């Protein structure tokens, strides 16, 4: 199947490398708080399979759900390409279902999509975006009634062999997660099935020892990178003055067609397990600290943006059981605000490469929804620097020089 994508190419903008890591680094070992926390949660050990990334865990789930060249996958219209890639690699059709403004699936639209599909739909992917675990029971019922396999995407939730955040993993016949997004490991995807027989005989290959060593080096190097400090906040005004002197360079936003998976999905590593060092680290890092600090950083973002113009948090409340993956922020003027943030080397993610659908929410969020880090390894100075940069950028002038 050929899918139309809209792809934002930032290369004409020459953005510098982010000065703060988007994902955690360093290592904080599990301690007494973890023992207390983990004793309340039954571990899921021994029932799952490690992959190098969540996308390959999804690939195995799709395959086991019967996805192939004669079938179709239903997937959320707001997505990163690696959620679709494994199905495209299997030769399947991908149908994008619309989402509501809070990224909940629009159930009313599903039947129509099913009727229009030229191939039988074998699986549906549903995502707990940004760690906000949803009640998917109605969606699961819809799937069960039609013999469609429910694949639960826990990539944005803290879902590992040791810990399962508030209700995640309750719905899917297969549950895929990306523990490397929550722990400072070099890699790590995980596939779990509540009914262990669904993963019977699933096996992955061990990485070579050279790859293991490279993974350890990568973690050590990341932990030793220089960090921003108070002086960097003082320097922001001068940097912005220089940036404002030039007209912002728009990146190239173009439409491309793809008949197969993107280069981000490498079939040759589909059956590779996560590195041993990653598995050890994911099993021994402090979960309680990750939960506590992520929630505190999310709240700090919420407080900071409350007084800022031209933006609104996608989720203005943080329920107690949510462990956030990132802080999603909608901005009114991606040009120039996204551009200025990137020029300041603020770590901003956006899903600006996305398959085109009829969903207006996905079309809007592709360029307007920023993903800002809130992970446990951010220092106070790093949070303060990102918040100061965001505030100064959003107070800058829109539509030309910002002075
Ligand atoms: C919601 C979601 N699902 C799945 C994936 C694939 O995860 P991974 O990067 O571990 O392959 C991603 C990637 O960022 C994602 O954001």
mmCIF file of C-alpha atoms and ligand atoms in Angstrom:
data_model
loop_
_atom_site.group_PDB
_atom_site.id
_atom_site.type_symbol
_atom_site.label_atom_id
_atom_site.label_comp_id
_atom_site.label_asym_id
_atom_site.label_seq_id
_atom_site.Cartn_x
_atom_site.Cartn_y
_atom_site.Cartn_z
ATOM 1 C CA UNK A 1 0.000 0.000 0.000
ATOM 2 C CA UNK A 2 1.239 3.502 -0.752
ATOM 3 C CA UNK A 3 0.783 6.051 2.013
ATOM 4 C CA UNK A 4 1.051 9.827 1.616
ATOM 5 C CA UNK A 5 3.235 11.465 4.246
ATOM 6 C CA UNK A 6 3.834 15.076 5.169
ATOM 7 C CA UNK A 7 7.471 15.450 6.118
ATOM 8 C CA UNK A 8 9.117 18.473 7.708
ATOM 9 C CA UNK A 9 12.765 18.632 6.696
ATOM 10 C CA UNK A 10 14.684 20.926 9.070
ATOM 11 C CA UNK A 11 18.006 20.770 7.205
ATOM 12 C CA UNK A 12 17.706 24.293 5.627
ATOM 13 C CA UNK A 13 17.406 25.702 9.183
ATOM 14 C CA UNK A 14 20.761 24.342 10.456
ATOM 15 C CA UNK A 15 19.433 23.843 13.976
ATOM 16 C CA UNK A 16 22.137 23.219 16.601
ATOM 17 C CA UNK A 17 22.157 20.000 18.671
ATOM 18 C CA UNK A 18 19.895 20.212 21.742
ATOM 19 C CA UNK A 19 21.785 21.321 24.863
ATOM 20 C CA UNK A 20 19.669 19.193 27.194
ATOM 21 C CA UNK A 21 18.996 15.502 26.511
ATOM 22 C CA UNK A 22 15.448 14.576 25.555
ATOM 23 C CA UNK A 23 15.782 11.165 27.222
ATOM 24 C CA UNK A 24 17.230 10.286 30.644
ATOM 25 C CA UNK A 25 20.948 9.718 31.221
ATOM 26 C CA UNK A 26 23.083 8.756 34.235
ATOM 27 C CA UNK A 27 22.041 6.006 36.635
ATOM 28 C CA UNK A 28 20.235 6.121 39.948
ATOM 29 C CA UNK A 29 20.095 2.656 41.556
ATOM 30 C CA UNK A 30 16.903 1.279 43.048
ATOM 31 C CA UNK A 31 16.690 1.890 46.813
ATOM 32 C CA UNK A 32 14.422 1.384 49.806
ATOM 33 C CA UNK A 33 11.588 3.404 48.229
ATOM 34 C CA UNK A 34 11.634 1.050 45.270
ATOM 35 C CA UNK A 35 11.315 -1.999 47.510
ATOM 36 C CA UNK A 36 8.205 -0.456 49.095
ATOM 37 C CA UNK A 37 6.738 0.609 45.751
ATOM 38 C CA UNK A 38 7.468 -2.629 43.914
ATOM 39 C CA UNK A 39 6.095 -4.818 46.687
ATOM 40 C CA UNK A 40 2.622 -3.418 45.847
ATOM 41 C CA UNK A 41 2.896 -4.273 42.156
ATOM 42 C CA UNK A 42 3.083 -7.856 40.939
ATOM 43 C CA UNK A 43 6.131 -8.050 38.632
ATOM 44 C CA UNK A 44 5.524 -9.256 35.086
ATOM 45 C CA UNK A 45 8.875 -11.118 34.907
ATOM 46 C CA UNK A 46 9.414 -13.974 32.578
ATOM 47 C CA UNK A 47 6.293 -13.336 30.507
ATOM 48 C CA UNK A 48 7.683 -10.841 28.020
ATOM 49 C CA UNK A 49 10.329 -10.634 25.328
ATOM 50 C CA UNK A 50 12.958 -7.934 24.965
ATOM 51 C CA UNK A 51 13.643 -6.239 21.618
ATOM 52 C CA UNK A 52 16.065 -3.438 20.810
ATOM 53 C CA UNK A 53 13.198 -0.964 20.337
ATOM 54 C CA UNK A 54 9.454 -0.780 20.821
ATOM 55 C CA UNK A 55 8.895 -0.736 17.030
ATOM 56 C CA UNK A 56 10.248 -4.297 16.748
ATOM 57 C CA UNK A 57 8.091 -5.395 19.669
ATOM 58 C CA UNK A 58 5.129 -3.930 17.742
ATOM 59 C CA UNK A 59 6.307 -5.807 14.648
ATOM 60 C CA UNK A 60 6.212 -9.118 16.495
ATOM 61 C CA UNK A 61 2.771 -8.256 17.904
ATOM 62 C CA UNK A 62 1.408 -7.414 14.447
ATOM 63 C CA UNK A 63 2.836 -10.629 12.982
ATOM 64 C CA UNK A 64 1.274 -12.722 15.726
ATOM 65 C CA UNK A 65 -2.005 -10.872 15.250
ATOM 66 C CA UNK A 66 -2.040 -12.132 11.652
ATOM 67 C CA UNK A 67 -1.017 -8.916 9.922
ATOM 68 C CA UNK A 68 0.368 -9.658 6.454
ATOM 69 C CA UNK A 69 0.075 -8.533 2.846
ATOM 70 C CA UNK A 70 -3.584 -9.567 2.713
ATOM 71 C CA UNK A 71 -4.754 -7.667 5.774
ATOM 72 C CA UNK A 72 -4.930 -4.224 7.353
ATOM 73 C CA UNK A 73 -3.995 -2.495 10.609
ATOM 74 C CA UNK A 74 -6.042 0.279 12.223
ATOM 75 C CA UNK A 75 -3.709 2.861 13.787
ATOM 76 C CA UNK A 76 -4.085 6.322 15.345
ATOM 77 C CA UNK A 77 -3.923 9.219 12.908
ATOM 78 C CA UNK A 78 -1.540 11.091 15.243
ATOM 79 C CA UNK A 79 1.533 8.886 15.276
ATOM 80 C CA UNK A 80 5.226 8.615 14.801
ATOM 81 C CA UNK A 81 6.179 6.660 11.713
ATOM 82 C CA UNK A 82 7.693 3.815 13.737
ATOM 83 C CA UNK A 83 4.184 2.828 14.875
ATOM 84 C CA UNK A 84 3.176 2.151 11.246
ATOM 85 C CA UNK A 85 6.512 0.914 9.893
ATOM 86 C CA UNK A 86 6.256 -2.666 11.187
ATOM 87 C CA UNK A 87 2.868 -3.157 9.488
ATOM 88 C CA UNK A 88 4.115 -1.634 6.229
ATOM 89 C CA UNK A 89 7.159 -3.888 6.409
ATOM 90 C CA UNK A 90 4.766 -6.859 6.535
ATOM 91 C CA UNK A 91 3.089 -5.538 3.386
ATOM 92 C CA UNK A 92 -0.181 -4.681 5.143
ATOM 93 C CA UNK A 93 -2.540 -1.765 4.534
ATOM 94 C CA UNK A 94 -2.676 0.872 7.274
ATOM 95 C CA UNK A 95 -5.955 2.682 7.988
ATOM 96 C CA UNK A 96 -5.721 5.749 10.200
ATOM 97 C CA UNK A 97 -8.563 6.294 12.651
ATOM 98 C CA UNK A 98 -9.365 9.821 13.849
ATOM 99 C CA UNK A 99 -8.709 11.087 17.365
ATOM 100 C CA UNK A 100 -10.451 13.638 19.538
ATOM 101 C CA UNK A 101 -8.679 16.771 20.735
ATOM 102 C CA UNK A 102 -7.336 14.955 23.834
ATOM 103 C CA UNK A 103 -6.003 12.149 21.580
ATOM 104 C CA UNK A 104 -8.687 9.675 22.647
ATOM 105 C CA UNK A 105 -9.806 7.431 19.742
ATOM 106 C CA UNK A 106 -12.967 8.631 17.975
ATOM 107 C CA UNK A 107 -15.009 5.431 18.348
ATOM 108 C CA UNK A 108 -17.818 6.729 16.148
ATOM 109 C CA UNK A 109 -15.546 6.697 13.084
ATOM 110 C CA UNK A 110 -14.266 3.128 13.360
ATOM 111 C CA UNK A 111 -17.138 1.219 11.724
ATOM 112 C CA UNK A 112 -17.005 3.368 8.599
ATOM 113 C CA UNK A 113 -13.275 2.778 8.244
ATOM 114 C CA UNK A 114 -13.802 -0.940 8.618
ATOM 115 C CA UNK A 115 -16.498 -0.958 5.918
ATOM 116 C CA UNK A 116 -14.262 0.930 3.511
ATOM 117 C CA UNK A 117 -11.247 -1.337 3.969
ATOM 118 C CA UNK A 118 -10.521 -3.472 0.929
ATOM 119 C CA UNK A 119 -8.679 -5.995 3.131
ATOM 120 C CA UNK A 120 -9.784 -7.615 6.389
ATOM 121 C CA UNK A 121 -8.645 -5.651 9.453
ATOM 122 C CA UNK A 122 -6.708 -8.014 11.705
ATOM 123 C CA UNK A 123 -5.366 -5.668 14.410
ATOM 124 C CA UNK A 124 -5.915 -2.267 16.000
ATOM 125 C CA UNK A 125 -3.182 -0.241 17.679
ATOM 126 C CA UNK A 126 -4.129 2.118 20.514
ATOM 127 C CA UNK A 127 -1.680 4.368 22.341
ATOM 128 C CA UNK A 128 -1.625 5.818 25.861
ATOM 129 C CA UNK A 129 -0.114 9.086 24.620
ATOM 130 C CA UNK A 130 2.433 10.852 26.823
ATOM 131 C CA UNK A 131 1.890 8.423 29.711
ATOM 132 C CA UNK A 132 -1.760 9.375 30.293
ATOM 133 C CA UNK A 133 -3.181 5.878 30.683
ATOM 134 C CA UNK A 134 -6.671 5.675 29.180
ATOM 135 C CA UNK A 135 -9.663 3.484 29.737
ATOM 136 C CA UNK A 136 -9.711 1.485 26.497
ATOM 137 C CA UNK A 137 -12.450 -0.931 27.567
ATOM 138 C CA UNK A 138 -15.006 0.281 24.969
ATOM 139 C CA UNK A 139 -12.388 0.097 22.225
ATOM 140 C CA UNK A 140 -11.366 -3.373 23.327
ATOM 141 C CA UNK A 141 -15.016 -4.481 23.255
ATOM 142 C CA UNK A 142 -15.349 -3.085 19.743
ATOM 143 C CA UNK A 143 -12.295 -5.120 18.682
ATOM 144 C CA UNK A 144 -13.432 -8.299 20.457
ATOM 145 C CA UNK A 145 -16.848 -8.124 18.769
ATOM 146 C CA UNK A 146 -15.154 -8.048 15.351
ATOM 147 C CA UNK A 147 -12.351 -10.527 16.021
ATOM 148 C CA UNK A 148 -9.727 -7.792 15.708
ATOM 149 C CA UNK A 149 -6.609 -8.174 17.865
ATOM 150 C CA UNK A 150 -6.093 -5.253 20.241
ATOM 151 C CA UNK A 151 -2.446 -4.179 20.375
ATOM 152 C CA UNK A 152 -1.808 -1.823 23.263
ATOM 153 C CA UNK A 153 0.933 0.728 22.779
ATOM 154 C CA UNK A 154 2.556 1.427 26.157
ATOM 155 C CA UNK A 155 5.588 3.112 24.611
ATOM 156 C CA UNK A 156 4.810 6.314 26.483
ATOM 157 C CA UNK A 157 4.026 4.599 29.786
ATOM 158 C CA UNK A 158 6.280 3.192 32.471
ATOM 159 C CA UNK A 159 5.650 -0.445 31.637
ATOM 160 C CA UNK A 160 8.501 -2.880 32.265
ATOM 161 C CA UNK A 161 9.086 -6.327 33.731
ATOM 162 C CA UNK A 162 9.207 -4.716 37.188
ATOM 163 C CA UNK A 163 6.609 -2.004 37.078
ATOM 164 C CA UNK A 164 3.263 -1.334 35.463
ATOM 165 C CA UNK A 165 1.913 2.181 35.864
ATOM 166 C CA UNK A 166 -1.786 2.706 36.770
ATOM 167 C CA UNK A 167 -3.726 0.314 34.553
ATOM 168 C CA UNK A 168 -1.394 0.211 31.533
ATOM 169 C CA UNK A 169 -1.275 -3.167 29.813
ATOM 170 C CA UNK A 170 -4.782 -4.135 30.885
ATOM 171 C CA UNK A 171 -6.391 -4.272 27.455
ATOM 172 C CA UNK A 172 -4.089 -5.632 24.778
ATOM 173 C CA UNK A 173 -3.662 -9.210 23.660
ATOM 174 C CA UNK A 174 -0.180 -7.811 23.013
ATOM 175 C CA UNK A 175 1.370 -4.903 24.889
ATOM 176 C CA UNK A 176 4.481 -3.177 23.523
ATOM 177 C CA UNK A 177 6.634 -0.722 25.446
ATOM 178 C CA UNK A 178 9.877 1.252 25.065
ATOM 179 C CA UNK A 179 11.628 1.163 28.457
ATOM 180 C CA UNK A 180 14.568 3.131 27.053
ATOM 181 C CA UNK A 181 12.279 6.168 27.024
ATOM 182 C CA UNK A 182 12.032 5.924 30.834
ATOM 183 C CA UNK A 183 15.478 4.630 31.808
ATOM 184 C CA UNK A 184 18.960 5.752 30.723
ATOM 185 C CA UNK A 185 19.699 2.610 28.718
ATOM 186 C CA UNK A 186 21.158 2.576 25.195
ATOM 187 C CA UNK A 187 18.152 0.647 23.869
ATOM 188 C CA UNK A 188 15.196 -1.475 25.000
ATOM 189 C CA UNK A 189 11.783 -2.435 23.686
ATOM 190 C CA UNK A 190 9.543 -4.948 25.410
ATOM 191 C CA UNK A 191 6.639 -7.115 24.280
ATOM 192 C CA UNK A 192 4.287 -8.575 26.841
ATOM 193 C CA UNK A 193 1.171 -10.729 26.568
ATOM 194 C CA UNK A 194 -1.133 -11.244 29.580
ATOM 195 C CA UNK A 195 -1.767 -14.744 28.210
ATOM 196 C CA UNK A 196 1.778 -16.096 28.058
ATOM 197 C CA UNK A 197 0.831 -18.668 25.398
ATOM 198 C CA UNK A 198 0.336 -15.780 22.945
ATOM 199 C CA UNK A 199 4.119 -15.321 22.998
ATOM 200 C CA UNK A 200 5.030 -19.009 23.082
ATOM 201 C CA UNK A 201 8.275 -19.718 21.185
ATOM 202 C CA UNK A 202 8.999 -15.987 20.671
ATOM 203 C CA UNK A 203 12.761 -15.716 20.618
ATOM 204 C CA UNK A 204 15.285 -12.983 19.919
ATOM 205 C CA UNK A 205 19.020 -13.036 19.199
ATOM 206 C CA UNK A 206 21.625 -11.689 21.600
ATOM 207 C CA UNK A 207 23.602 -8.668 20.452
ATOM 208 C CA UNK A 208 27.309 -9.117 19.684
ATOM 209 C CA UNK A 209 29.759 -8.226 22.490
ATOM 210 C CA UNK A 210 31.098 -5.254 20.510
ATOM 211 C CA UNK A 211 27.580 -3.821 20.387
ATOM 212 C CA UNK A 212 27.322 -4.392 24.153
ATOM 213 C CA UNK A 213 30.512 -2.422 24.736
ATOM 214 C CA UNK A 214 29.351 0.374 22.433
ATOM 215 C CA UNK A 215 26.078 0.559 24.378
ATOM 216 C CA UNK A 216 27.911 0.911 27.702
ATOM 217 C CA UNK A 217 30.186 3.579 26.237
ATOM 218 C CA UNK A 218 27.172 5.461 24.863
ATOM 219 C CA UNK A 219 25.588 5.553 28.348
ATOM 220 C CA UNK A 220 28.819 6.703 30.007
ATOM 221 C CA UNK A 221 29.394 9.393 27.356
ATOM 222 C CA UNK A 222 25.819 10.651 27.682
ATOM 223 C CA UNK A 223 26.171 10.911 31.471
ATOM 224 C CA UNK A 224 29.338 13.003 31.104
ATOM 225 C CA UNK A 225 28.034 15.589 28.633
ATOM 226 C CA UNK A 226 28.307 19.170 29.914
ATOM 227 C CA UNK A 227 25.132 20.542 31.468
ATOM 228 C CA UNK A 228 23.565 23.974 31.165
ATOM 229 C CA UNK A 229 23.869 26.186 34.243
ATOM 230 C CA UNK A 230 22.636 29.557 35.589
ATOM 231 C CA UNK A 231 25.040 31.492 33.317
ATOM 232 C CA UNK A 232 23.255 30.003 30.293
ATOM 233 C CA UNK A 233 19.979 31.587 31.401
ATOM 234 C CA UNK A 234 21.728 34.959 31.512
ATOM 235 C CA UNK A 235 23.010 34.399 27.983
ATOM 236 C CA UNK A 236 19.560 33.789 26.469
ATOM 237 C CA UNK A 237 18.727 37.458 25.800
ATOM 238 C CA UNK A 238 21.903 37.988 23.789
ATOM 239 C CA UNK A 239 21.370 34.779 21.819
ATOM 240 C CA UNK A 240 17.802 35.736 21.024
ATOM 241 C CA UNK A 241 18.851 39.234 19.938
ATOM 242 C CA UNK A 242 21.183 37.613 17.395
ATOM 243 C CA UNK A 243 18.503 35.147 16.254
ATOM 244 C CA UNK A 244 15.936 37.963 15.869
ATOM 245 C CA UNK A 245 18.267 39.846 13.528
ATOM 246 C CA UNK A 246 17.684 37.301 10.761
ATOM 247 C CA UNK A 247 14.472 36.282 9.049
ATOM 248 C CA UNK A 248 13.569 32.771 10.264
ATOM 249 C CA UNK A 249 14.374 30.104 7.676
ATOM 250 C CA UNK A 250 11.346 27.895 7.153
ATOM 251 C CA UNK A 251 12.179 24.198 6.871
ATOM 252 C CA UNK A 252 10.917 22.281 3.874
ATOM 253 C CA UNK A 253 7.468 20.830 4.480
ATOM 254 C CA UNK A 254 6.739 18.413 1.672
ATOM 255 C CA UNK A 255 4.496 15.567 0.675
ATOM 256 C CA UNK A 256 6.096 12.210 -0.073
ATOM 257 C CA UNK A 257 4.690 8.824 -0.977
ATOM 258 C CA UNK A 258 5.978 5.631 0.580
ATOM 259 C CA UNK A 259 5.064 2.105 -0.350
ATOM 260 C CA UNK A 260 7.060 0.495 2.471
ATOM 261 C CA UNK A 261 8.533 1.122 5.904
ATOM 262 C CA UNK A 262 10.675 4.213 6.601
ATOM 263 C CA UNK A 263 14.460 3.992 7.050
ATOM 264 C CA UNK A 264 13.834 4.119 10.812
ATOM 265 C CA UNK A 265 12.680 0.493 10.670
ATOM 266 C CA UNK A 266 15.588 -1.857 9.995
ATOM 267 C CA UNK A 267 14.461 -5.341 9.167
ATOM 268 C CA UNK A 268 17.889 -6.783 9.859
ATOM 269 C CA UNK A 269 17.568 -6.006 13.591
ATOM 270 C CA UNK A 270 13.902 -7.019 13.931
ATOM 271 C CA UNK A 271 14.797 -10.105 15.954
ATOM 272 C CA UNK A 272 17.567 -8.630 18.042
ATOM 273 C CA UNK A 273 17.150 -8.522 21.799
ATOM 274 C CA UNK A 274 17.903 -5.427 23.890
ATOM 275 C CA UNK A 275 21.513 -5.193 25.039
ATOM 276 C CA UNK A 276 22.312 -7.119 28.232
ATOM 277 C CA UNK A 277 23.493 -3.865 29.829
ATOM 278 C CA UNK A 278 20.168 -2.200 28.958
ATOM 279 C CA UNK A 279 18.186 -5.045 30.473
ATOM 280 C CA UNK A 280 20.274 -4.919 33.633
ATOM 281 C CA UNK A 281 19.908 -1.157 33.886
ATOM 282 C CA UNK A 282 16.144 -1.208 33.308
ATOM 283 C CA UNK A 283 15.864 -3.845 36.038
ATOM 284 C CA UNK A 284 18.024 -2.026 38.603
ATOM 285 C CA UNK A 285 17.352 1.699 38.125
ATOM 286 C CA UNK A 286 15.130 3.492 40.591
ATOM 287 C CA UNK A 287 11.492 3.441 39.517
ATOM 288 C CA UNK A 288 10.313 5.508 42.478
ATOM 289 C CA UNK A 289 12.725 8.303 41.629
ATOM 290 C CA UNK A 290 11.646 8.262 37.967
ATOM 291 C CA UNK A 291 7.992 8.538 38.991
ATOM 292 C CA UNK A 292 8.507 11.266 41.566
ATOM 293 C CA UNK A 293 10.820 13.453 39.456
ATOM 294 C CA UNK A 294 8.846 13.122 36.230
ATOM 295 C CA UNK A 295 5.681 14.172 38.009
ATOM 296 C CA UNK A 296 7.471 17.097 39.715
ATOM 297 C CA UNK A 297 8.958 18.295 36.405
ATOM 298 C CA UNK A 298 5.601 18.004 34.654
ATOM 299 C CA UNK A 299 4.003 20.139 37.382
ATOM 300 C CA UNK A 300 6.818 22.650 37.055
ATOM 301 C CA UNK A 301 6.095 22.959 33.322
ATOM 302 C CA UNK A 302 2.375 23.393 34.050
ATOM 303 C CA UNK A 303 3.054 26.164 36.534
ATOM 304 C CA UNK A 304 5.495 27.887 34.178
ATOM 305 C CA UNK A 305 3.275 27.918 31.073
ATOM 306 C CA UNK A 306 0.220 29.141 33.017
ATOM 307 C CA UNK A 307 1.357 32.729 32.475
ATOM 308 C CA UNK A 308 2.801 32.372 28.989
ATOM 309 C CA UNK A 309 1.070 33.648 25.819
ATOM 310 C CA UNK A 310 0.482 31.691 22.573
ATOM 311 C CA UNK A 311 0.466 28.231 24.154
ATOM 312 C CA UNK A 312 -1.630 25.776 26.157
ATOM 313 C CA UNK A 313 -0.772 22.459 27.763
ATOM 314 C CA UNK A 314 -2.511 19.531 26.080
ATOM 315 C CA UNK A 315 -3.169 17.991 29.512
ATOM 316 C CA UNK A 316 -3.517 20.773 32.108
ATOM 317 C CA UNK A 317 -4.051 18.291 34.988
ATOM 318 C CA UNK A 318 -1.668 15.567 36.097
ATOM 319 C CA UNK A 319 -3.674 12.768 37.751
ATOM 320 C CA UNK A 320 -1.822 11.080 40.633
ATOM 321 C CA UNK A 321 -1.366 7.737 38.869
ATOM 322 C CA UNK A 322 0.079 9.222 35.654
ATOM 323 C CA UNK A 323 3.846 9.001 35.123
ATOM 324 C CA UNK A 324 4.408 11.422 32.246
ATOM 325 C CA UNK A 325 6.667 10.599 29.337
ATOM 326 C CA UNK A 326 6.908 14.195 28.035
ATOM 327 C CA UNK A 327 5.137 17.510 28.527
ATOM 328 C CA UNK A 328 2.907 18.073 25.450
ATOM 329 C CA UNK A 329 2.400 21.775 24.693
ATOM 330 C CA UNK A 330 0.262 23.242 21.897
ATOM 331 C CA UNK A 331 1.665 26.442 20.423
ATOM 332 C CA UNK A 332 -0.210 28.901 18.213
ATOM 333 C CA UNK A 333 2.678 29.919 15.956
ATOM 334 C CA UNK A 334 5.132 27.155 15.100
ATOM 335 C CA UNK A 335 6.712 29.716 12.828
ATOM 336 C CA UNK A 336 8.605 31.418 14.343
ATOM 337 C CA UNK A 337 8.323 29.989 17.875
ATOM 338 C CA UNK A 338 9.365 26.401 17.088
ATOM 339 C CA UNK A 339 12.149 27.794 14.917
ATOM 340 C CA UNK A 340 13.465 30.108 17.672
ATOM 341 C CA UNK A 341 13.368 27.346 20.301
ATOM 342 C CA UNK A 342 15.331 25.034 18.046
ATOM 343 C CA UNK A 343 17.839 27.804 17.291
ATOM 344 C CA UNK A 344 18.392 28.183 21.034
ATOM 345 C CA UNK A 345 19.120 24.426 21.158
ATOM 346 C CA UNK A 346 16.092 23.707 23.372
ATOM 347 C CA UNK A 347 15.240 19.989 23.117
ATOM 348 C CA UNK A 348 11.865 20.069 21.363
ATOM 349 C CA UNK A 349 10.330 17.034 19.698
ATOM 350 C CA UNK A 350 7.448 17.065 17.301
ATOM 351 C CA UNK A 351 5.909 14.380 15.105
ATOM 352 C CA UNK A 352 6.291 16.422 11.954
ATOM 353 C CA UNK A 353 6.688 13.369 9.728
ATOM 354 C CA UNK A 354 3.266 11.776 9.580
ATOM 355 C CA UNK A 355 1.024 9.838 7.226
ATOM 356 C CA UNK A 356 -1.792 12.043 5.927
ATOM 357 C CA UNK A 357 -5.305 11.310 7.186
ATOM 358 C CA UNK A 358 -8.692 13.013 7.320
ATOM 359 C CA UNK A 359 -8.265 13.709 11.049
ATOM 360 C CA UNK A 360 -8.132 17.480 11.704
ATOM 361 C CA UNK A 361 -6.575 16.943 15.152
ATOM 362 C CA UNK A 362 -3.606 15.038 13.714
ATOM 363 C CA UNK A 363 -3.207 17.639 10.956
ATOM 364 C CA UNK A 364 -3.134 20.417 13.549
ATOM 365 C CA UNK A 365 -0.875 18.704 16.101
ATOM 366 C CA UNK A 366 1.730 17.670 13.513
ATOM 367 C CA UNK A 367 3.259 21.146 13.610
ATOM 368 C CA UNK A 368 1.623 22.736 16.659
ATOM 369 C CA UNK A 369 2.137 20.103 19.363
ATOM 370 C CA UNK A 370 5.569 20.208 20.982
ATOM 371 C CA UNK A 371 6.934 17.370 23.136
ATOM 372 C CA UNK A 372 9.124 18.827 25.893
ATOM 373 C CA UNK A 373 11.248 16.650 28.204
ATOM 374 C CA UNK A 374 10.267 16.125 31.835
ATOM 375 C CA UNK A 375 12.401 13.065 32.633
ATOM 376 C CA UNK A 376 13.988 12.229 35.956
ATOM 377 C CA UNK A 377 17.560 13.145 35.003
ATOM 378 C CA UNK A 378 16.821 16.835 34.346
ATOM 379 C CA UNK A 379 18.561 19.105 36.837
ATOM 380 C CA UNK A 380 16.916 22.179 38.369
ATOM 381 C CA UNK A 381 19.141 24.350 36.185
ATOM 382 C CA UNK A 382 18.147 22.494 33.028
ATOM 383 C CA UNK A 383 14.443 22.883 33.823
ATOM 384 C CA UNK A 384 14.962 26.575 34.642
ATOM 385 C CA UNK A 385 16.874 27.129 31.381
ATOM 386 C CA UNK A 386 14.230 25.422 29.210
ATOM 387 C CA UNK A 387 11.422 27.335 30.942
ATOM 388 C CA UNK A 388 13.250 30.667 30.587
ATOM 389 C CA UNK A 389 13.936 29.971 26.898
ATOM 390 C CA UNK A 390 10.300 29.048 26.234
ATOM 391 C CA UNK A 391 9.014 32.155 28.058
ATOM 392 C CA UNK A 392 11.325 34.509 26.183
ATOM 393 C CA UNK A 393 10.534 32.932 22.820
ATOM 394 C CA UNK A 394 6.767 33.053 23.316
ATOM 395 C CA UNK A 395 6.957 36.711 24.359
ATOM 396 C CA UNK A 396 8.947 37.525 21.210
ATOM 397 C CA UNK A 397 7.200 39.193 18.285
ATOM 398 C CA UNK A 398 5.379 37.011 15.771
ATOM 399 C CA UNK A 399 5.768 37.415 12.031
ATOM 400 C CA UNK A 400 9.188 38.864 11.507
ATOM 401 C CA UNK A 401 12.044 40.238 13.590
ATOM 402 C CA UNK A 402 11.431 39.876 17.293
ATOM 403 C CA UNK A 403 13.015 42.978 18.755
HETATM 404 C C1 LIG B 1 3.694 6.124 20.828
HETATM 405 C C2 LIG B 1 4.871 5.378 20.270
HETATM 406 N N1 LIG B 1 4.744 4.072 19.994
HETATM 407 C C3 LIG B 1 5.778 3.348 19.505
HETATM 408 C C4 LIG B 1 6.997 3.927 19.250
HETATM 409 C C5 LIG B 1 8.154 3.107 18.776
HETATM 410 O O1 LIG B 1 9.051 3.057 19.859
HETATM 411 P P1 LIG B 1 10.598 2.820 19.702
HETATM 412 O O2 LIG B 1 11.250 4.147 19.542
HETATM 413 O O3 LIG B 1 10.969 2.134 20.989
HETATM 414 O O4 LIG B 1 10.784 1.935 18.536
HETATM 415 C C6 LIG B 1 7.174 5.295 19.502
HETATM 416 C C7 LIG B 1 8.462 5.942 19.198
HETATM 417 O O5 LIG B 1 8.786 7.000 19.613
HETATM 418 C C8 LIG B 1 6.092 6.043 20.039
HETATM 419 O O6 LIG B 1 6.231 7.350 20.330
#
